[in-house]
Amino acid sequence: MEYREDHLIQATAADATIRLVAAVTTNLAAEACDRHNTAPTASAALGRTLTGTLLLGRTYKDLEYITVRFDCKGLLGGIVAEASAHGTVRGYVRNPAAHLPPNALGKLDVKGIVGSGMMHVIREAGFEIGLMKEPYYGSTPIVSGEIAEDFAHYLAASEQINSAMSLGVFVEAEQERVTAAGGYLIQTLPGVEESTVAAIEKAVSNAAHVTETIRAGAGAEEMLRLALGDIPFDVLETHPVEFRCKCSYERAVRIVTALGQEEVADMLEKDKGAELTCHFCNSVYYLDEAALQNILEPLEPVVM
Ligand SMILES: [Zn+2]
């Protein structure tokens, strides 16, 4: 099935006292769920977390990478998502088979498989004048398990930013495939008028669910328009977003090399090779006998 390209927009409203980020993430959520072969409820949890991480990451000016980790006691066991400043995201859940019957509202019971635990956020700002900046760590308890509320609680409790987040993943029942995903984040900044906050709260509470609007063909801007009702906003930037992992065969070789000569010699003797599976994207890398031999006795560079 083909979809329009995933995208994310940044926007502003009420004289820059409101920060808005919205994204359609159908393809990247579907790809992540395909790669990890997730059951429907786990798909919703993973898709929401990937989207929430992309949205949150966009609100920091000097961000290089952001990692969001849910360490949870429910059946799912945990969720990890990592997004870059360039619009790429990757992630996984600990138990892809986690699934429960629908909740009382007839929705996928994400809260049920997440359960209680902690949400951790790690922000890496990258390099500045050749110096690695210290990463920022924040942790808050999981207050809901429905993911979006947990992001909003994290922002309020850890960064003192009031926000509303809505995330949605629609899993088509027959093929258990993600056919719509996306969400938005609304942050109120210092100096915001009380009346603006009240108007936004009212508009958002009356808005249709994000997956309904995406399934009806809405892009990120249209989604924000429907969420905000008659509150005007200006779109500042639009970016493509995608699922992309950082792993590669070369990285797999570096990981095996780092195990040390003794370990590599042992692998060569016992298994005649080494197999590595990337947690984030489920890609499998196989190092054959010759590759392991080359780690033990690198070929001399030819001197001309
Ligand atoms: Zn990977």
mmCIF file of C-alpha atoms and ligand atoms in Angstrom:
data_model
loop_
_atom_site.group_PDB
_atom_site.id
_atom_site.type_symbol
_atom_site.label_atom_id
_atom_site.label_comp_id
_atom_site.label_asym_id
_atom_site.label_seq_id
_atom_site.Cartn_x
_atom_site.Cartn_y
_atom_site.Cartn_z
ATOM 1 C CA MET A 1 0.000 0.000 0.000
ATOM 2 C CA GLU A 2 1.315 3.444 -0.884
ATOM 3 C CA TYR A 3 0.873 6.600 1.174
ATOM 4 C CA ARG A 4 1.695 10.188 0.714
ATOM 5 C CA GLU A 5 5.107 11.026 2.151
ATOM 6 C CA ASP A 6 5.322 11.394 5.943
ATOM 7 C CA HIS A 7 5.883 14.963 7.022
ATOM 8 C CA LEU A 8 6.167 17.240 10.034
ATOM 9 C CA ILE A 9 5.336 20.915 10.360
ATOM 10 C CA GLN A 10 6.353 23.544 12.869
ATOM 11 C CA ALA A 11 3.963 26.419 13.416
ATOM 12 C CA THR A 12 3.259 29.285 15.776
ATOM 13 C CA ALA A 13 0.191 31.120 17.031
ATOM 14 C CA ALA A 14 -0.874 33.991 19.316
ATOM 15 C CA ASP A 15 2.229 36.195 18.794
ATOM 16 C CA ALA A 16 4.624 33.264 19.282
ATOM 17 C CA THR A 17 3.236 32.403 22.722
ATOM 18 C CA ILE A 18 2.030 29.092 21.298
ATOM 19 C CA ARG A 19 4.401 26.566 19.714
ATOM 20 C CA LEU A 20 2.878 23.935 17.443
ATOM 21 C CA VAL A 21 4.323 20.768 15.915
ATOM 22 C CA ALA A 22 2.279 18.264 13.929
ATOM 23 C CA ALA A 23 3.154 15.205 11.889
ATOM 24 C CA VAL A 24 1.703 12.519 9.680
ATOM 25 C CA THR A 25 3.765 9.390 10.355
ATOM 26 C CA THR A 26 1.757 6.613 8.704
ATOM 27 C CA ASN A 27 4.614 5.182 6.619
ATOM 28 C CA LEU A 28 7.257 5.253 9.299
ATOM 29 C CA ALA A 29 4.947 3.704 11.900
ATOM 30 C CA ALA A 30 3.885 1.009 9.410
ATOM 31 C CA GLU A 31 7.515 0.296 8.518
ATOM 32 C CA ALA A 32 8.568 0.032 12.174
ATOM 33 C CA CYS A 33 5.679 -2.311 12.936
ATOM 34 C CA ASP A 34 6.405 -4.445 9.848
ATOM 35 C CA ARG A 35 10.074 -4.712 10.770
ATOM 36 C CA HIS A 36 9.318 -5.762 14.343
ATOM 37 C CA ASN A 37 6.253 -7.823 13.479
ATOM 38 C CA THR A 38 4.260 -6.187 16.284
ATOM 39 C CA ALA A 39 0.783 -7.291 17.384
ATOM 40 C CA PRO A 40 -1.887 -4.541 17.007
ATOM 41 C CA THR A 41 -1.699 -3.134 20.555
ATOM 42 C CA ALA A 42 2.119 -3.140 20.493
ATOM 43 C CA SER A 43 1.936 -1.418 17.072
ATOM 44 C CA ALA A 44 -0.117 1.409 18.563
ATOM 45 C CA ALA A 45 2.321 1.824 21.467
ATOM 46 C CA LEU A 46 5.358 1.844 19.146
ATOM 47 C CA GLY A 47 3.772 4.142 16.531
ATOM 48 C CA ARG A 48 2.664 6.642 19.165
ATOM 49 C CA THR A 49 6.099 6.708 20.804
ATOM 50 C CA LEU A 50 7.936 7.170 17.484
ATOM 51 C CA THR A 51 5.612 10.054 16.608
ATOM 52 C CA GLY A 52 5.764 11.652 20.062
ATOM 53 C CA THR A 53 9.579 11.500 20.022
ATOM 54 C CA LEU A 54 9.719 13.221 16.608
ATOM 55 C CA LEU A 55 7.304 15.938 17.783
ATOM 56 C CA LEU A 56 9.111 16.536 21.079
ATOM 57 C CA GLY A 57 12.530 16.565 19.389
ATOM 58 C CA ARG A 58 11.438 19.384 17.087
ATOM 59 C CA THR A 59 10.830 21.741 20.011
ATOM 60 C CA TYR A 60 14.534 21.964 20.961
ATOM 61 C CA LYS A 61 16.718 24.346 18.999
ATOM 62 C CA ASP A 62 20.148 22.721 19.275
ATOM 63 C CA LEU A 63 19.079 19.078 19.329
ATOM 64 C CA GLU A 64 21.102 16.372 17.607
ATOM 65 C CA TYR A 65 19.392 13.232 18.957
ATOM 66 C CA ILE A 66 16.570 12.556 21.357
ATOM 67 C CA THR A 67 15.889 9.178 22.940
ATOM 68 C CA VAL A 68 12.626 8.419 24.717
ATOM 69 C CA ARG A 69 12.456 5.238 26.734
ATOM 70 C CA PHE A 70 9.503 3.761 28.554
ATOM 71 C CA ASP A 71 10.571 1.206 31.161
ATOM 72 C CA CYS A 72 7.241 -0.345 31.981
ATOM 73 C CA LYS A 73 5.898 -3.220 34.036
ATOM 74 C CA GLY A 74 3.094 -4.169 31.638
ATOM 75 C CA LEU A 75 3.204 -6.980 29.081
ATOM 76 C CA LEU A 76 5.028 -4.728 26.599
ATOM 77 C CA GLY A 77 8.098 -4.524 28.852
ATOM 78 C CA GLY A 78 9.439 -1.324 27.338
ATOM 79 C CA ILE A 79 9.602 1.011 24.362
ATOM 80 C CA VAL A 80 12.624 2.818 22.940
ATOM 81 C CA ALA A 81 12.519 5.516 20.262
ATOM 82 C CA GLU A 82 15.343 7.677 18.965
ATOM 83 C CA ALA A 83 14.829 10.640 16.646
ATOM 84 C CA SER A 84 17.373 12.920 14.994
ATOM 85 C CA ALA A 85 17.237 16.597 14.164
ATOM 86 C CA HIS A 86 17.084 15.553 10.519
ATOM 87 C CA GLY A 87 13.676 13.911 10.758
ATOM 88 C CA THR A 88 14.739 10.293 11.049
ATOM 89 C CA VAL A 89 13.418 8.021 13.762
ATOM 90 C CA ARG A 90 13.952 4.412 14.805
ATOM 91 C CA GLY A 91 12.654 2.329 17.678
ATOM 92 C CA TYR A 92 11.458 -0.952 19.108
ATOM 93 C CA VAL A 93 9.409 -2.535 21.860
ATOM 94 C CA ARG A 94 10.677 -5.275 24.178
ATOM 95 C CA ASN A 95 7.762 -7.627 23.569
ATOM 96 C CA PRO A 96 6.343 -7.195 20.034
ATOM 97 C CA ALA A 97 3.658 -9.840 20.715
ATOM 98 C CA ALA A 98 2.034 -7.753 23.502
ATOM 99 C CA HIS A 99 -1.679 -7.515 22.787
ATOM 100 C CA LEU A 100 -4.947 -7.271 24.732
ATOM 101 C CA PRO A 101 -8.628 -7.187 23.803
ATOM 102 C CA PRO A 102 -9.943 -3.661 23.060
ATOM 103 C CA ASN A 103 -10.664 -1.414 26.056
ATOM 104 C CA ALA A 104 -14.114 -0.185 27.154
ATOM 105 C CA LEU A 105 -14.043 2.480 24.413
ATOM 106 C CA GLY A 106 -13.363 -0.160 21.754
ATOM 107 C CA LYS A 107 -9.801 1.159 21.292
ATOM 108 C CA LEU A 108 -6.486 -0.681 21.382
ATOM 109 C CA ASP A 109 -5.588 -1.039 25.060
ATOM 110 C CA VAL A 110 -2.168 0.634 25.001
ATOM 111 C CA LYS A 111 -2.404 1.594 28.680
ATOM 112 C CA GLY A 112 -3.102 -2.063 29.463
ATOM 113 C CA ILE A 113 0.123 -3.373 27.899
ATOM 114 C CA VAL A 114 2.282 -0.451 29.098
ATOM 115 C CA GLY A 115 1.277 -0.373 32.762
ATOM 116 C CA SER A 116 3.242 1.564 35.355
ATOM 117 C CA GLY A 117 6.902 2.483 35.243
ATOM 118 C CA MET A 118 9.184 5.338 34.225
ATOM 119 C CA MET A 119 9.598 7.487 31.137
ATOM 120 C CA HIS A 120 13.139 8.637 30.395
ATOM 121 C CA VAL A 121 14.227 11.347 27.969
ATOM 122 C CA ILE A 122 17.824 11.834 26.843
ATOM 123 C CA ARG A 123 18.661 14.841 24.682
ATOM 124 C CA GLU A 124 21.980 15.125 22.944
ATOM 125 C CA ALA A 125 22.919 18.532 21.655
ATOM 126 C CA GLY A 126 25.902 17.322 19.647
ATOM 127 C CA PHE A 127 29.091 19.274 19.167
ATOM 128 C CA GLU A 128 29.802 22.935 19.717
ATOM 129 C CA ILE A 129 33.203 24.330 18.729
ATOM 130 C CA GLY A 130 34.615 20.816 18.834
ATOM 131 C CA LEU A 131 33.326 20.104 22.343
ATOM 132 C CA MET A 132 30.724 17.486 23.082
ATOM 133 C CA LYS A 133 27.889 19.110 24.999
ATOM 134 C CA GLU A 134 26.595 17.267 28.040
ATOM 135 C CA PRO A 135 23.460 15.263 27.289
ATOM 136 C CA TYR A 136 20.323 16.255 29.180
ATOM 137 C CA TYR A 137 18.495 13.566 31.149
ATOM 138 C CA GLY A 138 14.933 13.758 32.442
ATOM 139 C CA SER A 139 12.708 11.116 34.008
ATOM 140 C CA THR A 140 9.110 11.091 35.134
ATOM 141 C CA PRO A 141 6.756 8.305 36.209
ATOM 142 C CA ILE A 142 4.367 6.903 33.619
ATOM 143 C CA VAL A 143 1.091 8.546 34.671
ATOM 144 C CA SER A 144 -1.228 7.206 31.979
ATOM 145 C CA GLY A 145 0.318 4.559 29.745
ATOM 146 C CA GLU A 146 -1.540 5.981 26.737
ATOM 147 C CA ILE A 147 1.778 7.663 25.717
ATOM 148 C CA ALA A 148 0.565 11.151 24.673
ATOM 149 C CA GLU A 149 -0.470 12.047 28.233
ATOM 150 C CA ASP A 150 2.874 10.755 29.453
ATOM 151 C CA PHE A 151 4.769 13.067 27.077
ATOM 152 C CA ALA A 152 2.643 16.015 28.285
ATOM 153 C CA HIS A 153 3.251 15.085 31.922
ATOM 154 C CA TYR A 154 6.987 14.781 31.259
ATOM 155 C CA LEU A 155 7.037 18.288 29.756
ATOM 156 C CA ALA A 156 5.122 19.784 32.671
ATOM 157 C CA ALA A 157 6.955 17.989 35.479
ATOM 158 C CA SER A 158 10.496 17.889 34.102
ATOM 159 C CA GLU A 159 10.713 20.975 31.881
ATOM 160 C CA GLN A 160 7.933 23.196 33.306
ATOM 161 C CA ILE A 161 6.275 23.530 29.898
ATOM 162 C CA ASN A 162 2.507 23.254 29.699
ATOM 163 C CA SER A 163 1.404 21.327 26.679
ATOM 164 C CA ALA A 164 -1.211 19.172 25.063
ATOM 165 C CA MET A 165 -0.273 16.229 22.920
ATOM 166 C CA SER A 166 -2.459 14.002 20.815
ATOM 167 C CA LEU A 167 -1.119 10.828 19.210
ATOM 168 C CA GLY A 168 -2.925 8.224 17.181
ATOM 169 C CA VAL A 169 -2.191 4.991 15.352
ATOM 170 C CA PHE A 170 -4.907 3.210 13.413
ATOM 171 C CA VAL A 171 -4.356 -0.514 12.909
ATOM 172 C CA GLU A 172 -6.508 -1.985 10.196
ATOM 173 C CA ALA A 173 -8.106 -5.074 11.779
ATOM 174 C CA GLU A 174 -8.059 -7.536 8.878
ATOM 175 C CA GLN A 175 -4.369 -7.357 7.966
ATOM 176 C CA GLU A 176 -3.228 -5.967 11.341
ATOM 177 C CA ARG A 177 -1.448 -3.212 9.451
ATOM 178 C CA VAL A 178 -0.918 0.435 10.416
ATOM 179 C CA THR A 179 -2.910 2.519 7.920
ATOM 180 C CA ALA A 180 -2.854 5.894 9.681
ATOM 181 C CA ALA A 181 -0.552 7.460 12.265
ATOM 182 C CA GLY A 182 0.320 10.937 13.424
ATOM 183 C CA GLY A 183 -0.184 13.541 16.075
ATOM 184 C CA TYR A 184 0.414 17.048 17.281
ATOM 185 C CA LEU A 185 1.988 18.893 20.180
ATOM 186 C CA ILE A 186 0.820 22.277 21.439
ATOM 187 C CA GLN A 187 3.058 24.122 23.905
ATOM 188 C CA THR A 188 2.217 27.319 25.751
ATOM 189 C CA LEU A 189 5.175 29.635 26.272
ATOM 190 C CA PRO A 190 5.764 32.435 28.804
ATOM 191 C CA GLY A 191 3.485 35.424 28.253
ATOM 192 C CA VAL A 192 0.577 33.429 26.869
ATOM 193 C CA GLU A 193 -2.873 34.910 27.533
ATOM 194 C CA GLU A 194 -5.252 32.926 29.721
ATOM 195 C CA SER A 195 -7.982 33.412 27.134
ATOM 196 C CA THR A 196 -5.768 31.839 24.432
ATOM 197 C CA VAL A 197 -5.134 28.779 26.598
ATOM 198 C CA ALA A 198 -8.868 28.434 27.292
ATOM 199 C CA ALA A 199 -9.709 28.779 23.584
ATOM 200 C CA ILE A 200 -7.163 26.104 22.643
ATOM 201 C CA GLU A 201 -8.373 23.726 25.337
ATOM 202 C CA LYS A 202 -11.918 24.123 24.090
ATOM 203 C CA ALA A 203 -10.977 23.649 20.416
ATOM 204 C CA VAL A 204 -8.825 20.583 21.116
ATOM 205 C CA SER A 205 -11.490 18.922 23.263
ATOM 206 C CA ASN A 206 -13.987 19.272 20.409
ATOM 207 C CA ALA A 207 -11.592 18.093 17.683
ATOM 208 C CA ALA A 208 -11.907 14.742 15.942
ATOM 209 C CA HIS A 209 -9.324 12.094 16.802
ATOM 210 C CA VAL A 210 -6.081 12.489 14.811
ATOM 211 C CA THR A 211 -6.329 9.124 13.068
ATOM 212 C CA GLU A 212 -9.821 10.026 11.848
ATOM 213 C CA THR A 213 -8.487 13.169 10.203
ATOM 214 C CA ILE A 214 -5.471 11.380 8.718
ATOM 215 C CA ARG A 215 -7.641 8.565 7.367
ATOM 216 C CA ALA A 216 -9.822 11.212 5.766
ATOM 217 C CA GLY A 217 -6.707 12.391 3.896
ATOM 218 C CA ALA A 218 -5.591 15.322 6.055
ATOM 219 C CA GLY A 219 -1.939 16.427 6.112
ATOM 220 C CA ALA A 220 -0.232 17.866 9.185
ATOM 221 C CA GLU A 221 -1.393 21.437 8.540
ATOM 222 C CA GLU A 222 -4.993 20.369 8.046
ATOM 223 C CA MET A 223 -4.773 18.285 11.228
ATOM 224 C CA LEU A 224 -3.702 21.388 13.187
ATOM 225 C CA ARG A 225 -6.435 23.459 11.604
ATOM 226 C CA LEU A 226 -9.047 20.921 12.675
ATOM 227 C CA ALA A 227 -7.577 20.731 16.183
ATOM 228 C CA LEU A 228 -7.377 24.497 16.660
ATOM 229 C CA GLY A 229 -10.732 25.417 15.159
ATOM 230 C CA ASP A 230 -10.800 29.131 14.343
ATOM 231 C CA ILE A 231 -7.533 29.979 16.133
ATOM 232 C CA PRO A 232 -5.161 31.242 13.406
ATOM 233 C CA PHE A 233 -1.570 29.929 13.158
ATOM 234 C CA ASP A 234 1.429 30.382 10.865
ATOM 235 C CA VAL A 235 3.347 27.415 9.454
ATOM 236 C CA LEU A 236 7.084 28.104 9.794
ATOM 237 C CA GLU A 237 8.651 24.962 8.331
ATOM 238 C CA THR A 238 7.738 21.641 6.743
ATOM 239 C CA HIS A 239 10.103 18.666 6.835
ATOM 240 C CA PRO A 240 9.946 15.088 5.575
ATOM 241 C CA VAL A 241 10.200 12.447 8.335
ATOM 242 C CA GLU A 242 11.097 8.785 7.946
ATOM 243 C CA PHE A 243 12.066 5.549 9.659
ATOM 244 C CA ARG A 244 15.803 5.152 9.301
ATOM 245 C CA CYS A 245 18.326 3.197 11.328
ATOM 246 C CA LYS A 246 22.003 3.952 11.892
ATOM 247 C CA CYS A 247 23.160 0.355 11.692
ATOM 248 C CA SER A 248 25.295 -1.058 8.860
ATOM 249 C CA TYR A 249 27.544 -4.006 8.058
ATOM 250 C CA GLU A 250 30.591 -1.861 8.902
ATOM 251 C CA ARG A 251 29.091 -1.082 12.330
ATOM 252 C CA ALA A 252 28.449 -4.787 12.908
ATOM 253 C CA VAL A 253 32.125 -5.486 12.113
ATOM 254 C CA ARG A 254 33.191 -2.760 14.589
ATOM 255 C CA ILE A 255 30.964 -4.280 17.310
ATOM 256 C CA VAL A 256 32.446 -7.760 16.789
ATOM 257 C CA THR A 257 35.983 -6.314 16.658
ATOM 258 C CA ALA A 258 35.374 -4.596 20.001
ATOM 259 C CA LEU A 259 34.672 -7.994 21.601
ATOM 260 C CA GLY A 260 38.419 -8.685 21.469
ATOM 261 C CA GLN A 261 40.711 -11.185 19.747
ATOM 262 C CA GLU A 262 39.979 -14.069 22.090
ATOM 263 C CA GLU A 263 36.207 -13.842 21.664
ATOM 264 C CA VAL A 264 36.466 -13.503 17.882
ATOM 265 C CA ALA A 265 38.813 -16.506 17.655
ATOM 266 C CA ASP A 266 36.284 -18.477 19.696
ATOM 267 C CA MET A 267 33.428 -17.502 17.354
ATOM 268 C CA LEU A 268 35.512 -18.455 14.351
ATOM 269 C CA GLU A 269 36.300 -21.866 15.776
ATOM 270 C CA LYS A 270 32.829 -22.705 17.129
ATOM 271 C CA ASP A 271 30.390 -21.011 14.743
ATOM 272 C CA LYS A 272 32.517 -20.205 11.686
ATOM 273 C CA GLY A 273 30.786 -16.857 11.673
ATOM 274 C CA ALA A 274 28.803 -14.345 13.708
ATOM 275 C CA GLU A 275 25.230 -13.123 13.414
ATOM 276 C CA LEU A 276 24.090 -9.769 14.789
ATOM 277 C CA THR A 277 20.530 -8.467 14.900
ATOM 278 C CA CYS A 278 19.923 -4.728 15.265
ATOM 279 C CA HIS A 279 17.443 -4.013 18.109
ATOM 280 C CA PHE A 280 16.202 -0.847 16.449
ATOM 281 C CA CYS A 281 15.322 -2.139 12.981
ATOM 282 C CA ASN A 282 15.610 -5.937 13.203
ATOM 283 C CA SER A 283 18.166 -6.073 10.366
ATOM 284 C CA VAL A 284 20.424 -9.122 10.560
ATOM 285 C CA TYR A 285 24.139 -8.894 9.735
ATOM 286 C CA TYR A 286 26.156 -12.022 9.112
ATOM 287 C CA LEU A 287 29.936 -12.017 9.383
ATOM 288 C CA ASP A 288 31.317 -15.069 7.612
ATOM 289 C CA GLU A 289 34.543 -16.969 8.245
ATOM 290 C CA ALA A 290 36.594 -14.651 6.054
ATOM 291 C CA ALA A 291 35.217 -11.563 7.818
ATOM 292 C CA LEU A 292 36.144 -12.940 11.249
ATOM 293 C CA GLN A 293 39.564 -13.998 9.930
ATOM 294 C CA ASN A 294 40.092 -10.462 8.686
ATOM 295 C CA ILE A 295 39.334 -9.061 12.164
ATOM 296 C CA LEU A 296 42.011 -11.359 13.660
ATOM 297 C CA GLU A 297 44.593 -10.750 10.943
ATOM 298 C CA PRO A 298 43.752 -7.606 9.020
ATOM 299 C CA LEU A 299 45.053 -7.652 5.465
ATOM 300 C CA GLU A 300 48.066 -5.395 5.143
ATOM 301 C CA PRO A 301 47.390 -2.336 3.076
ATOM 302 C CA VAL A 302 49.162 -2.595 -0.275
ATOM 303 C CA VAL A 303 52.089 -0.186 -0.424
ATOM 304 C CA MET A 304 52.581 1.096 -3.929
HETATM 305 ZN ZN ZN B 1 19.275 -1.079 12.627
#
